[in-house]
XYZ file of C-alpha atoms in Angstrom:
434
model
C -12.456 -20.252 -3.254
C -13.861 -18.034 -6.021
C -14.272 -19.918 -9.251
C -13.168 -17.063 -11.469
C -11.101 -14.177 -10.002
C -9.208 -15.252 -6.909
C -7.167 -12.203 -6.051
C -5.563 -13.809 -2.980
C -4.046 -16.773 -4.809
C -3.543 -15.202 -8.256
C -1.586 -12.232 -6.836
C 0.383 -13.950 -4.043
C 3.940 -12.889 -3.328
C 6.581 -15.401 -4.398
C 7.268 -16.261 -0.751
C 3.579 -16.939 -0.061
C 3.244 -19.101 -3.165
C 6.311 -21.164 -2.287
C 4.986 -21.757 1.233
C 1.671 -22.982 -0.190
C 3.406 -25.171 -2.788
C 5.711 -26.653 -0.153
C 2.817 -27.549 2.139
C 0.933 -29.229 -0.714
C 4.040 -31.002 -2.061
C 4.856 -32.539 1.342
C 1.301 -33.824 1.683
C 1.268 -35.189 -1.876
C 4.579 -37.050 -1.460
C 3.300 -38.746 1.672
C 0.066 -39.818 -0.048
C 1.652 -41.299 -3.154
C 4.342 -43.139 -1.166
C 1.665 -44.798 0.955
C -0.874 -45.461 -1.818
C 0.896 -45.938 -5.173
C 3.216 -48.993 -5.343
C 4.934 -47.620 -8.468
C 6.095 -44.505 -6.620
C 6.989 -46.377 -3.426
C 9.298 -48.584 -5.495
C 10.821 -45.527 -7.186
C 11.456 -43.876 -3.823
C 12.918 -46.998 -2.272
C 15.248 -47.584 -5.228
C 16.482 -43.986 -4.950
C 16.817 -44.191 -1.164
C 14.263 -41.411 -0.607
C 11.734 -41.277 2.219
C 8.744 -38.903 2.329
C 10.251 -37.109 5.329
C 13.258 -36.170 3.165
C 11.029 -33.727 1.280
C 10.642 -30.597 3.400
C 9.620 -28.099 0.724
C 9.872 -27.182 -2.949
C 13.618 -26.721 -2.536
C 13.747 -30.541 -2.394
C 11.701 -31.027 -5.565
C 14.747 -31.910 -7.681
C 15.470 -34.890 -5.391
C 12.302 -36.588 -6.629
C 12.186 -38.936 -9.648
C 10.723 -37.968 -13.018
C 7.497 -39.497 -14.339
C 7.161 -40.314 -18.035
C 4.183 -40.952 -20.277
C 5.416 -44.525 -20.655
C 5.039 -44.984 -16.887
C 1.320 -44.277 -17.214
C 1.053 -46.717 -20.124
C 3.003 -49.379 -18.225
C 0.525 -49.085 -15.340
C -2.541 -49.130 -17.629
C -5.292 -48.568 -16.776
C -5.461 -47.730 -13.050
C -2.050 -48.632 -11.625
C -1.079 -45.032 -10.809
C -4.385 -44.154 -9.140
C -3.883 -42.856 -5.612
C -7.582 -42.762 -4.721
C -9.869 -45.805 -4.325
C -12.067 -46.470 -7.353
C -15.221 -45.796 -5.341
C -14.055 -42.155 -5.056
C -13.438 -41.769 -8.806
C -16.189 -39.950 -10.735
C -14.622 -39.449 -14.192
C -12.177 -41.149 -16.576
C -10.400 -39.427 -19.471
C -7.786 -40.870 -21.803
C -5.484 -39.880 -24.640
C -6.131 -41.138 -28.168
C -3.522 -43.874 -27.945
C -2.331 -43.255 -31.506
C 1.308 -43.878 -30.538
C 0.734 -46.695 -28.062
C -1.618 -47.644 -25.260
C -3.952 -44.932 -24.067
C -2.831 -42.879 -21.086
C -5.745 -43.162 -18.658
C -6.400 -40.507 -16.019
C -9.076 -40.384 -13.337
C -10.737 -37.624 -11.336
C -12.366 -37.485 -7.948
C -15.088 -34.881 -7.452
C -12.505 -32.582 -5.868
C -10.271 -33.037 -8.935
C -13.172 -32.035 -11.191
C -13.880 -29.005 -9.011
C -10.217 -27.906 -9.016
C -9.962 -28.372 -12.786
C -13.148 -26.375 -13.302
C -11.762 -23.583 -11.121
C -8.571 -23.455 -13.212
C -10.510 -23.168 -16.475
C -12.910 -20.620 -14.969
C -9.910 -18.486 -13.949
C -8.682 -18.653 -17.520
C -12.043 -17.677 -19.015
C -12.399 -14.772 -16.591
C -8.923 -13.516 -17.537
C -9.954 -12.891 -21.170
C -13.106 -11.016 -20.227
C -15.667 -13.812 -19.902
C -18.482 -12.958 -17.504
C -21.723 -14.586 -16.357
C -23.762 -13.094 -19.209
C -21.413 -14.395 -21.921
C -22.249 -17.283 -24.252
C -19.291 -19.696 -24.312
C -19.318 -21.672 -27.572
C -17.337 -24.897 -26.953
C -16.175 -26.425 -30.246
C -13.620 -28.819 -28.819
C -14.466 -32.496 -29.067
C -16.350 -34.083 -26.195
C -15.635 -37.603 -24.922
C -12.409 -39.128 -23.608
C -10.518 -36.079 -24.949
C -10.316 -33.487 -22.159
C -10.848 -30.387 -24.306
C -14.626 -30.194 -24.621
C -15.617 -31.122 -21.083
C -12.756 -29.073 -19.603
C -13.962 -25.806 -21.153
C -17.591 -26.817 -20.580
C -17.214 -27.335 -16.846
C -15.051 -24.219 -16.476
C -17.666 -22.055 -18.196
C -20.460 -23.510 -16.068
C -18.328 -23.136 -12.930
C -18.165 -19.355 -13.411
C -21.852 -19.184 -14.280
C -21.475 -18.335 -17.979
C -24.002 -19.578 -20.530
C -22.428 -22.687 -22.035
C -23.145 -23.899 -25.579
C -21.802 -27.498 -25.942
C -21.531 -27.561 -29.744
C -18.535 -29.928 -30.030
C -16.910 -30.316 -33.461
C -18.366 -30.828 -36.912
C -21.169 -29.373 -39.047
C -19.313 -26.098 -39.418
C -22.088 -24.239 -41.213
C -24.354 -25.047 -38.298
C -21.719 -23.650 -35.950
C -21.788 -20.365 -37.859
C -25.585 -20.343 -37.700
C -25.377 -20.793 -33.929
C -23.007 -17.811 -33.756
C -25.717 -15.747 -35.418
C -28.785 -17.121 -33.628
C -27.499 -17.794 -30.090
C -25.170 -14.814 -29.700
C -21.938 -16.765 -29.048
C -19.388 -14.339 -27.576
C -16.488 -16.626 -26.529
C -15.270 -19.374 -28.886
C -13.155 -22.331 -27.712
C -11.599 -24.744 -30.242
C -8.316 -25.702 -31.906
C -6.656 -22.840 -33.827
C -6.803 -24.756 -37.108
C -10.555 -25.274 -36.664
C -10.990 -21.570 -35.875
C -9.542 -20.760 -39.287
C -11.799 -23.341 -40.920
C -14.781 -21.675 -39.233
C -13.584 -18.294 -40.541
C -13.227 -19.720 -44.030
C -16.746 -21.166 -43.841
C -18.140 -17.832 -42.637
C -16.586 -16.098 -45.623
C -18.044 -18.667 -48.017
C -21.483 -18.187 -46.419
C -21.201 -14.419 -46.723
C -21.419 -13.890 -42.959
C -19.880 -10.596 -41.837
C -17.796 -11.000 -38.671
C -18.919 -7.545 -37.496
C -22.521 -8.791 -37.314
C -21.571 -11.402 -34.692
C -21.165 -11.064 -30.928
C -17.797 -12.887 -30.830
C -15.203 -10.972 -28.812
C -12.555 -13.453 -27.651
C -11.508 -17.064 -27.902
C -9.337 -19.737 -26.327
C -7.413 -21.902 -28.765
C -5.239 -24.857 -27.782
C -4.568 -28.603 -28.173
C -2.086 -28.011 -31.014
C 0.912 -25.729 -31.679
C 0.222 -22.352 -33.302
C 2.277 -19.293 -34.090
C 1.914 -15.549 -33.533
C 1.198 -15.205 -37.245
C -1.646 -17.682 -36.926
C -2.981 -15.670 -33.981
C -3.023 -12.537 -36.142
C -4.859 -14.435 -38.886
C -7.541 -15.693 -36.467
C -7.995 -12.246 -34.944
C -8.269 -10.569 -38.331
C -10.726 -13.043 -39.819
C -12.951 -13.549 -36.764
C -12.640 -10.055 -35.291
C -11.710 -11.299 -31.801
C -8.891 -11.452 -29.266
C -7.296 -14.897 -29.731
C -5.623 -16.330 -26.644
C -3.805 -19.582 -25.902
C -4.861 -22.137 -23.316
C -2.531 -24.973 -22.358
C -3.039 -28.352 -20.796
C -2.481 -32.041 -21.225
C -4.686 -34.893 -20.156
C -2.043 -36.408 -17.884
C -1.917 -33.240 -15.759
C -5.644 -32.365 -15.867
C -6.572 -31.051 -19.304
C -6.943 -27.437 -20.516
C -6.457 -24.816 -17.832
C -3.010 -25.791 -16.587
C -1.918 -22.453 -18.064
C -3.605 -19.636 -19.958
C -2.968 -16.300 -21.620
C -4.821 -13.405 -20.042
C -6.137 -10.501 -22.104
C -2.609 -8.995 -22.148
C -1.409 -11.967 -24.236
C 2.161 -11.881 -22.922
C 2.774 -15.456 -21.892
C 0.597 -18.084 -20.252
C -0.098 -17.870 -16.517
C 0.400 -21.266 -14.864
C -2.049 -22.149 -12.104
C 0.964 -22.876 -9.924
C -1.019 -23.321 -6.733
C -2.183 -26.561 -8.420
C 0.768 -27.404 -10.690
C 4.433 -26.698 -9.844
C 6.446 -26.089 -13.039
C 10.137 -26.620 -13.741
C 12.289 -26.200 -16.836
C 14.955 -28.876 -17.291
C 17.641 -29.737 -19.779
C 15.924 -32.518 -21.765
C 19.179 -34.455 -22.098
C 20.610 -34.223 -18.567
C 17.488 -33.582 -16.463
C 19.231 -30.632 -14.797
C 16.889 -27.851 -13.582
C 17.548 -24.666 -15.571
C 17.346 -21.065 -14.290
C 14.513 -18.627 -15.033
C 14.438 -17.513 -18.669
C 16.153 -20.654 -20.002
C 14.491 -22.674 -22.741
C 14.126 -26.355 -21.992
C 11.625 -29.123 -21.315
C 8.592 -28.230 -19.224
C 7.975 -30.470 -16.185
C 4.940 -30.415 -13.868
C 4.211 -31.750 -10.391
C 0.491 -31.898 -9.554
C 0.161 -31.020 -5.868
C -3.634 -31.043 -5.414
C -4.814 -34.005 -7.501
C -6.344 -36.858 -5.547
C -6.844 -39.572 -8.162
C -3.634 -39.546 -10.175
C -1.068 -37.120 -8.741
C 2.132 -37.058 -10.808
C 5.649 -36.236 -9.697
C 7.799 -34.199 -12.088
C 5.917 -35.260 -15.203
C 7.953 -34.665 -18.361
C 5.675 -32.983 -20.884
C 8.178 -32.984 -23.788
C 7.089 -29.388 -24.510
C 9.906 -26.867 -25.009
C 9.257 -23.598 -23.171
C 10.680 -21.141 -20.622
C 9.382 -19.444 -17.466
C 9.256 -15.877 -16.169
C 8.277 -14.837 -12.645
C 7.779 -11.146 -13.484
C 4.425 -9.678 -12.483
C 2.067 -9.366 -15.458
C 0.407 -6.094 -16.432
C -2.929 -7.741 -15.564
C -1.840 -7.842 -11.903
C -1.386 -11.601 -11.645
C 1.854 -12.846 -10.110
C 1.391 -16.435 -11.300
C 4.493 -17.609 -13.135
C 4.172 -17.388 -16.919
C 5.355 -19.856 -19.550
C 6.151 -18.964 -23.130
C 4.137 -20.573 -25.886
C 5.917 -23.918 -26.503
C 8.345 -23.666 -29.410
C 7.972 -27.366 -30.170
C 8.079 -30.792 -28.565
C 11.041 -33.041 -28.062
C 8.941 -35.941 -29.376
C 7.445 -33.984 -32.323
C 10.825 -32.727 -33.434
C 11.888 -34.037 -36.832
C 15.534 -34.878 -37.402
C 16.205 -34.410 -41.104
C 19.740 -34.964 -42.319
C 20.975 -34.407 -38.756
C 19.138 -31.075 -38.349
C 16.399 -30.527 -35.735
C 13.245 -29.261 -37.453
C 10.005 -28.188 -35.730
C 6.787 -27.801 -37.765
C 6.171 -24.483 -35.979
C 9.305 -23.042 -37.611
C 7.879 -23.766 -41.050
C 4.453 -22.360 -40.188
C 6.058 -19.153 -38.943
C 7.972 -18.663 -42.201
C 4.898 -19.308 -44.356
C 2.696 -16.871 -42.474
C 5.383 -14.182 -42.256
C 5.770 -14.202 -46.043
C 2.038 -13.589 -46.388
C 1.610 -15.553 -49.603
C -0.011 -18.645 -48.216
C -3.033 -19.559 -46.163
C -2.258 -21.322 -42.855
C -2.810 -24.702 -44.522
C 0.334 -26.666 -45.207
C 1.697 -30.188 -44.920
C 5.200 -31.561 -44.460
C 6.139 -34.764 -46.242
C 9.354 -36.382 -45.035
C 10.800 -39.286 -47.001
C 14.045 -41.114 -47.572
C 15.580 -41.697 -50.984
C 18.480 -44.086 -50.704
C 20.258 -42.902 -47.566
C 19.164 -39.269 -47.891
C 16.234 -37.707 -46.031
C 14.027 -35.391 -48.079
C 11.559 -32.688 -47.007
C 8.685 -31.485 -49.153
C 6.472 -28.626 -47.973
C 3.065 -28.520 -49.658
C 1.585 -25.033 -49.339
C -2.022 -24.287 -50.170
C -2.475 -21.225 -52.374
C -5.021 -18.502 -51.852
C -7.675 -18.066 -54.557
C -5.865 -14.915 -55.735
C -2.588 -16.793 -56.161
C -4.304 -19.644 -58.004
C -5.378 -17.273 -60.767
C -1.827 -15.980 -61.299
C 0.413 -16.995 -64.169
C 2.656 -20.034 -63.817
C 5.742 -17.832 -63.938
C 4.507 -15.846 -60.943
C 3.805 -19.008 -58.976
C 7.285 -20.325 -59.679
C 8.660 -17.078 -58.259
C 6.569 -17.536 -55.090
C 7.774 -21.136 -54.709
C 11.375 -19.960 -55.054
C 10.916 -17.217 -52.445
C 9.328 -19.637 -49.933
C 12.124 -22.134 -50.569
C 14.814 -19.510 -49.923
C 13.161 -18.452 -46.651
C 12.740 -22.049 -45.457
C 16.279 -23.063 -46.416
C 17.633 -20.058 -44.488
C 15.535 -20.764 -41.378
C 15.956 -24.542 -41.273
C 19.528 -24.767 -42.571
C 18.479 -27.614 -44.881
C 17.107 -27.681 -48.398
C 13.349 -28.212 -48.747
C 11.244 -28.767 -51.843
C 8.274 -26.395 -51.965
C 5.123 -27.260 -53.880
C 2.134 -24.928 -54.197
C -1.149 -26.838 -54.266
C -4.660 -25.789 -55.240
C -6.955 -23.944 -52.815
C -8.862 -26.272 -50.442
C -6.876 -29.323 -51.597
C -5.308 -30.002 -48.202
C -7.539 -31.695 -45.600
C -9.576 -29.611 -43.133
C -9.937 -31.102 -39.682
C -12.217 -30.437 -36.745
C -9.716 -31.579 -34.119
C -5.942 -31.439 -34.100
C -4.389 -30.692 -37.482
C -2.117 -33.388 -38.945
C 0.801 -31.393 -40.313
C 3.434 -34.078 -40.849
C 3.553 -37.204 -42.987
C 6.772 -39.042 -42.195
C 7.116 -41.852 -44.736
C 10.426 -42.903 -43.178
C 8.377 -44.611 -40.445
C 6.042 -46.384 -42.845
């Protein structure tokens, strides 16, 4: 298999793809039933035998897997491969409970690298490009995922990791970085640092970037592209499935291609579990049909998205997912209304007054939930008269109230007063949970 452009598998007909998926699903079901006690018990309780699964048309018969299942079997209870075949361990941060631990055989690493290499190739990365990896390295999958993908396709890989942002900008200048990979919030921090250092984006070799690991809006994309002078594209993944490279935007930027020869996607109703038709918004579910160490059946991601099977202008026929609109577990319920942070970010950036730095503070006074949105001003706004700032606050409040259908307090704060982060941005402070 080519590790970058695989025309055969990336442009398969739907019939060919479903045949391949069915073959791999049948093999996977047999392996996990025979090697993972957790799944054998699930099958037996549901009265399902491996031979009942004859193709992807039977996928909905299989049980869901939840993040809690991985935590309950911590650390290696869901491993399907013997430990002597495992070559890598990754894990989530464990900020909301026990870490979710995932393992990789050498084949798993190779497959993951191929997926990321495909993604990099799709945005114009070639062997003579310098791929500047500013995701964190370690148990987090971001840094090593992009690193191995870049090396897999033969590109020149710069493993910068996070931190020391001025040094990152210096490396842009001295090393000739042409592809940047980091979180979108850190990309904007890099842009801000470049501007403070007086570095002209046109003097750099940067041409494109992959930004993931946190939600971001189309307005944020436009801001990154304008300030860094690049094509900004989304890359999607989660450690439980493999890491970055599960799905990716190509240079067309019209939805993320899912590497569906490795990961079978479904969209379900998050409340009933019913599989929804193409074009419906619901919870994204993945079945990993090639993983050896920790294959997962119908893993519920909690991400809200939808799928389209239309052929992309780039020529790929891989199913595309829309950028997630939010997460069922990140959703805030404020006075009975569902609120996603991405809705607020979209309003702020559309109005054009604020930088993409904001923070939501949710509290409870008596029995009433309150929402305060702290918005960082630009330097130009900070020099305006108080009366003008009050007018801006009122306009933001009107737009938010209209979008969210609840009343929010808006407070403009001084430039650079909200925290900058090198990893995932912390947008929400929910004092109701304190």
